[in-house]
CSV table of C-alpha atoms in Angstrom, one decimal:
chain,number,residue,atom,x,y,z
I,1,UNK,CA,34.4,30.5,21.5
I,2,UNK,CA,37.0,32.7,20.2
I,3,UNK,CA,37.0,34.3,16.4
I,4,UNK,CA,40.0,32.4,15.7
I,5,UNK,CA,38.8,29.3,17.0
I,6,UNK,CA,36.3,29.5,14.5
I,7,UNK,CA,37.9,30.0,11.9
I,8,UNK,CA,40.2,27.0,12.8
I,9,UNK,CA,37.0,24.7,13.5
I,10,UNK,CA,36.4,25.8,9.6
I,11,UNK,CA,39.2,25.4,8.1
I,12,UNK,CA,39.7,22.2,9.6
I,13,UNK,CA,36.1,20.7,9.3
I,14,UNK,CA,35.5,19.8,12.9
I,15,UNK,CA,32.9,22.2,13.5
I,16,UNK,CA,29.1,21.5,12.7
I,17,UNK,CA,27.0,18.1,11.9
I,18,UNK,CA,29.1,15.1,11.2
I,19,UNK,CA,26.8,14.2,8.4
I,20,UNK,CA,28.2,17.8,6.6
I,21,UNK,CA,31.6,16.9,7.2
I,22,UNK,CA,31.8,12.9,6.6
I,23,UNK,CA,30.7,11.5,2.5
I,24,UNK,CA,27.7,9.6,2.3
I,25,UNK,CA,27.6,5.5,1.9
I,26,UNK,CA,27.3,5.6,-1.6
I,27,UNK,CA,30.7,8.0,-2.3
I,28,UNK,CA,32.4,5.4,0.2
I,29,UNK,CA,31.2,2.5,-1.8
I,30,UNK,CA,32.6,4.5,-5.0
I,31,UNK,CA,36.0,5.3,-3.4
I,32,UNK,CA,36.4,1.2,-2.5
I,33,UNK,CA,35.2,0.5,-6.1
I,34,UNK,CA,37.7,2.9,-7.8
I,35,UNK,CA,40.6,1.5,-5.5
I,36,UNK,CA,39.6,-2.2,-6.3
I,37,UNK,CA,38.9,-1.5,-10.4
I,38,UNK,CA,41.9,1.0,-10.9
I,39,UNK,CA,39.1,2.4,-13.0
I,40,UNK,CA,36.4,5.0,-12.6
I,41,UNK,CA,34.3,4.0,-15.4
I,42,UNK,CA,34.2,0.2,-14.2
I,43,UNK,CA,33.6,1.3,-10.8
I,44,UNK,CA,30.5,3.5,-12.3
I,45,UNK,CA,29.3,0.5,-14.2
I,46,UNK,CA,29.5,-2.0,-11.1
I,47,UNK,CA,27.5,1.0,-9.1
I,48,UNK,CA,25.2,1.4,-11.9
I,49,UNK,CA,25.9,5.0,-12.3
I,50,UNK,CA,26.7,6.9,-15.3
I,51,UNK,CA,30.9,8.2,-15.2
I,52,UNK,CA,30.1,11.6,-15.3
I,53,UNK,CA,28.1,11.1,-12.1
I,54,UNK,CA,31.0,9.2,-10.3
I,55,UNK,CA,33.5,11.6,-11.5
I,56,UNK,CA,31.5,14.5,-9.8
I,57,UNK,CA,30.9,12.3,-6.7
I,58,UNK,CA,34.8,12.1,-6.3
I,59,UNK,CA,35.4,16.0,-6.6
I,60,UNK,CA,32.2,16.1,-4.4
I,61,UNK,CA,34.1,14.3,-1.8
I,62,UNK,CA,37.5,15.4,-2.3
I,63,UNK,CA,36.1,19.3,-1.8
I,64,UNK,CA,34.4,17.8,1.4
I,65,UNK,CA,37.5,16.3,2.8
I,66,UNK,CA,40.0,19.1,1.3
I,67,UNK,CA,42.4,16.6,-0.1
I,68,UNK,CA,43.0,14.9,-3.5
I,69,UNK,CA,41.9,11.4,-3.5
I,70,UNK,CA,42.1,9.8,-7.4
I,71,UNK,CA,44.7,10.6,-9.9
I,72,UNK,CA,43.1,10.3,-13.3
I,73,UNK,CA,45.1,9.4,-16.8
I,74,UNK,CA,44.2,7.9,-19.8
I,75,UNK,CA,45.9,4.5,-18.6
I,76,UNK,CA,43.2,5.0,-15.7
I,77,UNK,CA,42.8,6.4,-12.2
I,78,UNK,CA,44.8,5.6,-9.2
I,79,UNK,CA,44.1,6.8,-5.5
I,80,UNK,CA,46.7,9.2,-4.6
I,81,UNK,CA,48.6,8.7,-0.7
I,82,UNK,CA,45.6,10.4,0.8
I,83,UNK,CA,42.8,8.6,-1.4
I,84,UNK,CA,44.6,5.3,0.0
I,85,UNK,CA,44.6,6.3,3.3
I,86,UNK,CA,41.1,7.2,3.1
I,87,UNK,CA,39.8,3.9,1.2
I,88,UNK,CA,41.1,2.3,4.8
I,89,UNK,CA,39.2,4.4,6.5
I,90,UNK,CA,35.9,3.9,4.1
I,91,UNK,CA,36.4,0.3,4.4
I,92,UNK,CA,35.8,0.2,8.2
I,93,UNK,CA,33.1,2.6,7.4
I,94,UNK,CA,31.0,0.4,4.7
I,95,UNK,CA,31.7,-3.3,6.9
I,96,UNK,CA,30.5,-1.6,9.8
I,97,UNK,CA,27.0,-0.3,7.6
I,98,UNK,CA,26.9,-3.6,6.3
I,99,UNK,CA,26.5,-5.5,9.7
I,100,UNK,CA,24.2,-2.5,11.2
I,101,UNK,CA,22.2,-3.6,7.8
I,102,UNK,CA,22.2,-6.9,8.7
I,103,UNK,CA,21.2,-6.3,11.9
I,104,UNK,CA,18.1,-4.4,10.8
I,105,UNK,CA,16.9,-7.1,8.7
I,106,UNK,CA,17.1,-9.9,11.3
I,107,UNK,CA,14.7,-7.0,13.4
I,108,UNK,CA,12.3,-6.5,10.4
I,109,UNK,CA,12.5,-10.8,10.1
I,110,UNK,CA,11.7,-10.9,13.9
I,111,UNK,CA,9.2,-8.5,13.3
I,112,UNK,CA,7.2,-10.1,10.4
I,113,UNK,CA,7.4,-13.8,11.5
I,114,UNK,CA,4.5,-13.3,13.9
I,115,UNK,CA,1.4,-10.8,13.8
I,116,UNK,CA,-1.0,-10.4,17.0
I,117,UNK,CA,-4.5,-9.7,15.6
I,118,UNK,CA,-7.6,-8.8,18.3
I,119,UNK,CA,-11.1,-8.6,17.1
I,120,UNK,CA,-14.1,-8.1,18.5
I,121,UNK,CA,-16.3,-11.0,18.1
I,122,UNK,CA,-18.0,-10.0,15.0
I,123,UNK,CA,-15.4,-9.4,12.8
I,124,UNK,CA,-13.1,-12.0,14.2
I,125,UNK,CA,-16.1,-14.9,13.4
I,126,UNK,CA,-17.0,-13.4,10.2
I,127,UNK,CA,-14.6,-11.3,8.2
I,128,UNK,CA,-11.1,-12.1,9.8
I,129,UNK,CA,-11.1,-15.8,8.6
I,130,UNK,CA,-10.9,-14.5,4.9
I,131,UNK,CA,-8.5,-11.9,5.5
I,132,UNK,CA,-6.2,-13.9,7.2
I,133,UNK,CA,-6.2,-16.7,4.1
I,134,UNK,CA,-5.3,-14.0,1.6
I,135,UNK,CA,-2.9,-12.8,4.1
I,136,UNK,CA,-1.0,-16.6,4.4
I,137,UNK,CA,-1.2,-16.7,0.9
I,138,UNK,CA,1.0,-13.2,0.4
I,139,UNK,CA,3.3,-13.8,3.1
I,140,UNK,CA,3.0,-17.9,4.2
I,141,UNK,CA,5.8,-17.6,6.6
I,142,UNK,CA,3.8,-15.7,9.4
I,143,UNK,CA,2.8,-16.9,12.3
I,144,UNK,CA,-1.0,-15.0,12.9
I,145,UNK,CA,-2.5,-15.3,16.6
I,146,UNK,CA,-5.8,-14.3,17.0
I,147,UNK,CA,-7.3,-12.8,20.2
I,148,UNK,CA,-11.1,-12.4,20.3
I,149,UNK,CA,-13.4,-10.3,22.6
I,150,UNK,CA,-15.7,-7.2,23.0
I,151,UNK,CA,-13.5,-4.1,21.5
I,152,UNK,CA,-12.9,-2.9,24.9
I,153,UNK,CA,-11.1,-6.0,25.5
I,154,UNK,CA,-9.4,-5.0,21.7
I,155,UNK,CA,-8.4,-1.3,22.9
I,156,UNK,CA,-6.5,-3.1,26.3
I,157,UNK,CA,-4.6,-5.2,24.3
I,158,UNK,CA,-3.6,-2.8,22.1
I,159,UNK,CA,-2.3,-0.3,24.9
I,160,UNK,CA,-1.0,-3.3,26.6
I,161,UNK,CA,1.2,-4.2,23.1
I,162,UNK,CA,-0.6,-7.9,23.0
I,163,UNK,CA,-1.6,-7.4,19.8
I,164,UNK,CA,-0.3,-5.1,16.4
I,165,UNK,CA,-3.5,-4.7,15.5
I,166,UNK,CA,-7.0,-4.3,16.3
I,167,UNK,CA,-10.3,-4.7,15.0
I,168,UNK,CA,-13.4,-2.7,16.6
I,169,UNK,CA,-17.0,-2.4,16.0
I,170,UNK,CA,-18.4,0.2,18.9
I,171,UNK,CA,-19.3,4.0,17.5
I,172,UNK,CA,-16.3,5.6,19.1
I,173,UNK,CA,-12.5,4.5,19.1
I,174,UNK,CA,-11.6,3.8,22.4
I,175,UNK,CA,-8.9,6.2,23.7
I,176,UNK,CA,-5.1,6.0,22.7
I,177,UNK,CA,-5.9,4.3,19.2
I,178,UNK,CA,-6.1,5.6,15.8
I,179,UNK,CA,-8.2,4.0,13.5
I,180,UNK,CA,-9.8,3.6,10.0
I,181,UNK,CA,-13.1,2.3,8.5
I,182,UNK,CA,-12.9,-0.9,6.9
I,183,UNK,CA,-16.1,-1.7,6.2
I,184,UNK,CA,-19.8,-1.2,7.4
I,185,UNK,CA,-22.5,-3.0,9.1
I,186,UNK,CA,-25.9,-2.8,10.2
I,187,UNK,CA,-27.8,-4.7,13.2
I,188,UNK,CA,-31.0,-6.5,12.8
I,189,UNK,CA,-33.8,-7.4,15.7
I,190,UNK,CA,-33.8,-11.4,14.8
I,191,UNK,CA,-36.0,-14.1,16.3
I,192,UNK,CA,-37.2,-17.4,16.2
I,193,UNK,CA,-39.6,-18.4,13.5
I,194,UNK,CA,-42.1,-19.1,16.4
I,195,UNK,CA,-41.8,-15.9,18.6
I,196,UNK,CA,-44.8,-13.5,17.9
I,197,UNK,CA,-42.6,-11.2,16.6
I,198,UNK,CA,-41.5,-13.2,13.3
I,199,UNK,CA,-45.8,-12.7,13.2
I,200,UNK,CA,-46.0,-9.0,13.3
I,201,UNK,CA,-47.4,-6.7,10.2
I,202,UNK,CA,-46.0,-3.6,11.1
I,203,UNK,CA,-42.6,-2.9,12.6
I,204,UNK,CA,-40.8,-2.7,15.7
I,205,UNK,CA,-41.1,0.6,17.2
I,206,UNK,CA,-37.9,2.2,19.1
I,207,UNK,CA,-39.3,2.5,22.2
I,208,UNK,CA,-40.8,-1.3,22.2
I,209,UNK,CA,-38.0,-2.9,21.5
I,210,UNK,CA,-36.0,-0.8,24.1
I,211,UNK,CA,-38.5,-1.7,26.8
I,212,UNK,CA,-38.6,-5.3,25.7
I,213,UNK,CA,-35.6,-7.7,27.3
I,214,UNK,CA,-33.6,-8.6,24.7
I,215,UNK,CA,-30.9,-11.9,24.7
I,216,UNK,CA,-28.0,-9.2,24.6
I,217,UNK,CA,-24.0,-9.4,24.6
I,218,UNK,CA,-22.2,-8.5,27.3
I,219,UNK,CA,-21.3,-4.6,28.8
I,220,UNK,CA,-17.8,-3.3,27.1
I,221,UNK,CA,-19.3,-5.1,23.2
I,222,UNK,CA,-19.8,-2.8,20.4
I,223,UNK,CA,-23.0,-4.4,19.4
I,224,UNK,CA,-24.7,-3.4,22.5
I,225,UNK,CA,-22.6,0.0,23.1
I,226,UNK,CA,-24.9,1.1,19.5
I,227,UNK,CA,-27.9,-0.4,20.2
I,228,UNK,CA,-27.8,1.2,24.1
I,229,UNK,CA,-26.8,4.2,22.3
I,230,UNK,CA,-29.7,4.1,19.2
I,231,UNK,CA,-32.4,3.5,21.9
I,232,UNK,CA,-31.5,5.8,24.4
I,233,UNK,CA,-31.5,3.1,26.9
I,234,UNK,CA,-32.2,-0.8,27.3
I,235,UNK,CA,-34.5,-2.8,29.3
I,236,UNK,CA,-32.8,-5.5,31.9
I,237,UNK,CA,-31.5,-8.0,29.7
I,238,UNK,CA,-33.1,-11.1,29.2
I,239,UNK,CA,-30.0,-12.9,29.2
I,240,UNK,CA,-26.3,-11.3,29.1
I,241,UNK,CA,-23.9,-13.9,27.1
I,242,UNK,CA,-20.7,-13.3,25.7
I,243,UNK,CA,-20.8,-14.4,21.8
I,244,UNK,CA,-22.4,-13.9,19.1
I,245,UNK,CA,-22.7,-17.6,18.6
I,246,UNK,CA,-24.1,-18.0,22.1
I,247,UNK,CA,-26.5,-15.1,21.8
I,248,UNK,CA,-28.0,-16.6,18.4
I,249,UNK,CA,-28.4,-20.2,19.8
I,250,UNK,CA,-30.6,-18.6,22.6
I,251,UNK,CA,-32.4,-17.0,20.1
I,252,UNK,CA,-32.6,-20.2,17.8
I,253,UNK,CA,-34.0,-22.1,21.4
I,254,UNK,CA,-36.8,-20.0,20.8
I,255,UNK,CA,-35.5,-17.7,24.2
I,256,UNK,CA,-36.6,-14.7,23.3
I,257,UNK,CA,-35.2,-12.2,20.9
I,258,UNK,CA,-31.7,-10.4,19.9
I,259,UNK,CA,-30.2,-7.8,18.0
I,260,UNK,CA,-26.9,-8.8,16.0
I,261,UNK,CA,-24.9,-7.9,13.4
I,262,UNK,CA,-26.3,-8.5,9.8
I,263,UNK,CA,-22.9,-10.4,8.9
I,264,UNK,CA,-23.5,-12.7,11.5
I,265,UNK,CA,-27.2,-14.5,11.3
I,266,UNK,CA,-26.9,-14.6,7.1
I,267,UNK,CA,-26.6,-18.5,7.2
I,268,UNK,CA,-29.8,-18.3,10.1
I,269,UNK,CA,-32.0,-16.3,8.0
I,270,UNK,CA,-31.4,-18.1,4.2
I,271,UNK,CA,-32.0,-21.3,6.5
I,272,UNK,CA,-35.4,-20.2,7.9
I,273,UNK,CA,-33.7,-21.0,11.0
I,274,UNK,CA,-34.4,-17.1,12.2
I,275,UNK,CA,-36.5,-13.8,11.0
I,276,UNK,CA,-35.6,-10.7,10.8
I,277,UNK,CA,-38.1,-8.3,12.1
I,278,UNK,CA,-38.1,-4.8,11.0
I,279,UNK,CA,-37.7,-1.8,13.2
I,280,UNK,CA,-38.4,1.7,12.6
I,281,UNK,CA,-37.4,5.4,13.3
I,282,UNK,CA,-33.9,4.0,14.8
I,283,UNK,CA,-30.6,3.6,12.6
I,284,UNK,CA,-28.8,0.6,13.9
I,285,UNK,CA,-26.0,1.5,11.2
I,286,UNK,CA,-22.1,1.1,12.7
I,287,UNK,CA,-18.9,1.7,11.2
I,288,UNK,CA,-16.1,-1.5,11.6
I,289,UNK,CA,-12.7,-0.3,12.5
I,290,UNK,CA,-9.1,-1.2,11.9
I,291,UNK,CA,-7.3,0.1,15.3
I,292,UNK,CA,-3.5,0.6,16.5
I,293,UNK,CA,-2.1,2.8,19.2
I,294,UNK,CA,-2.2,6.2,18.5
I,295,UNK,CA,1.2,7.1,16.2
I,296,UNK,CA,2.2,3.5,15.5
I,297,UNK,CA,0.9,3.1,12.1
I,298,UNK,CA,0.9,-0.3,11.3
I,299,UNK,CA,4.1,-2.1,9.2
I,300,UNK,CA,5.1,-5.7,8.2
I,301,UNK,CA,2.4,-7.8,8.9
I,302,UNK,CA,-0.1,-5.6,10.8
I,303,UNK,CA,0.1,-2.8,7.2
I,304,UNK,CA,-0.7,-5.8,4.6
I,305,UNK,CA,-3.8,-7.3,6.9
I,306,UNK,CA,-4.8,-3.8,6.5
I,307,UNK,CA,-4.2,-3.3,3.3
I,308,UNK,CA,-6.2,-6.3,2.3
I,309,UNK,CA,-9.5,-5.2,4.8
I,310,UNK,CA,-9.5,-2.6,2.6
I,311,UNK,CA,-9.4,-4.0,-0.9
């Protein structure tokens, strides 16, 4: 481009971002209020903006445009040829802002009349339920869907946008996720009350219970990616099921013994109804994670459920 080209894309403002050569919303809005008051103090006190403010907003904008826009006198201001010509202008400007607007709100209403929540089994059994009341209770006009499995089940649904958020229990987050600890668990060998186990004096060793079939959850579960992981190994499971509620009727049934989440055989052990047996030398501690794609943080829904896992 020329030298004098330049200098006549300066002078007459078309060179550059539009955003540095067009005023902002709010002088528009001013402009439309000053043309409909015949007053720049009323049309500072229906914006909610002090008059010096508005008067500096209009020479703002008139520098910005090059032309004179509002004639001020003691009886008032008036918008001068240009400053009418340009309300026309701002008027088509401000509608057409007002219906994007409206148009982003029905989005953010499409967006927070449903949530898609996947758990994995523990925390969808045991912490979810109470989550999900103090959520209906801040925002009662959601529709929640839950969708429970083993967290890799979780991580596919998330990737696969089935859900807005995800709830996992393994020792890693599963690839393309971010995530954040919302709370902490620990797993427990349990049994019946008549397995000879619930008889024992001294604890489980690691390398007994790994070499002992155990009633265990299915492969891709977080409770048995950490105790595989804790042991170094596990024996041919006694049974493979995939729930904790199934796995703690075996156990109940007097089948043989399991190792669950702490949360989730409470009610058993108050009731007698199973014993905990302890283990030592092997930490069967786990982190419980909030999960969402990776760079999706959540929002609407999906960021107050977390919000309240957290509280």
């Amino acid at each position: 481009m020329s030298g004098d080209a330049e200098q006549d894309n300066s002078r007459f403002g078309t060179g550059g971002s539009l955003s540095h050569r067009v005023p902002d919303l709010g002088a528009l809005e001013l402009l439309l209020a000053v043309a409909r008051l015949g007053s720049l103090g009323g049309a500072a006190r229906e914006l909610g903006i002090t008059q010096p403010a508005a008067s500096s907003r209009v020479r703002s904008m008139e520098r910005q445009l090059g032309v004179a826009l509002v004639d001020r006198s003691p009886r008032g201001s008036r918008l001068t040829d240009a400053g009418a010509l340009v309300t026309d202008w701002a008027r088509r400007i401000v509608e057409a802002s007002e219906a994007f607007d409206a148009g982003a709100q029905a989005l953010r209403d499409r967006r927070d009349s449903r949530l898609r929540v996947a758990a994995s089994m523990t925390i969808a059994e045991y912490l979810l339920p109470g989550w999900l009341l103090a959520l209906r209770a801040q925002r009662p006009d959601t529709a929640v869907s839950l969708l429970a499995g083993n967290s890799a089940a979780v991580a596919e649904r998330l990737l696969s946008d089935e859900a807005d958020l995800g709830f996992v229990e393994g020792l890693s987050v599963p690839t393309g996720l971010d995530s954040v600890v919302i709370a902490h668990d620990r797993l427990i060998v349990v049994t019946a009350p008549g397995h000879p186990w619930a008889r024992r004096r001294r604890p489980l060793e690691g390398s007994e219970l790994a070499a002992t079939p155990l009633i265990l959850r299915e492969k891709g579960s977080g409770t048995r990616q950490v105790l595989d992981t804790a042991l170094g190994g596990l024996a041919r499971p006694l049974i493979e099921l995939s729930s904790t509620t199934a796995v703690k009727a075996a156990v109940v049934s007097g089948a043989g013994p399991a190792v669950l989440s702490e949360l989730a055989v409470r009610e058993e052990l108050a009731m007698r109804r199973l014993v905990s047996v302890p283990v030592e030398g092997v930490s069967l501690a786990r982190d419980l994670r909030a999960v969402w794609p990776t760079g999706h943080r959540p929002v609407g829904p999906a960021r107050d459920l977390l919000s309240l896992t957290r509280g």
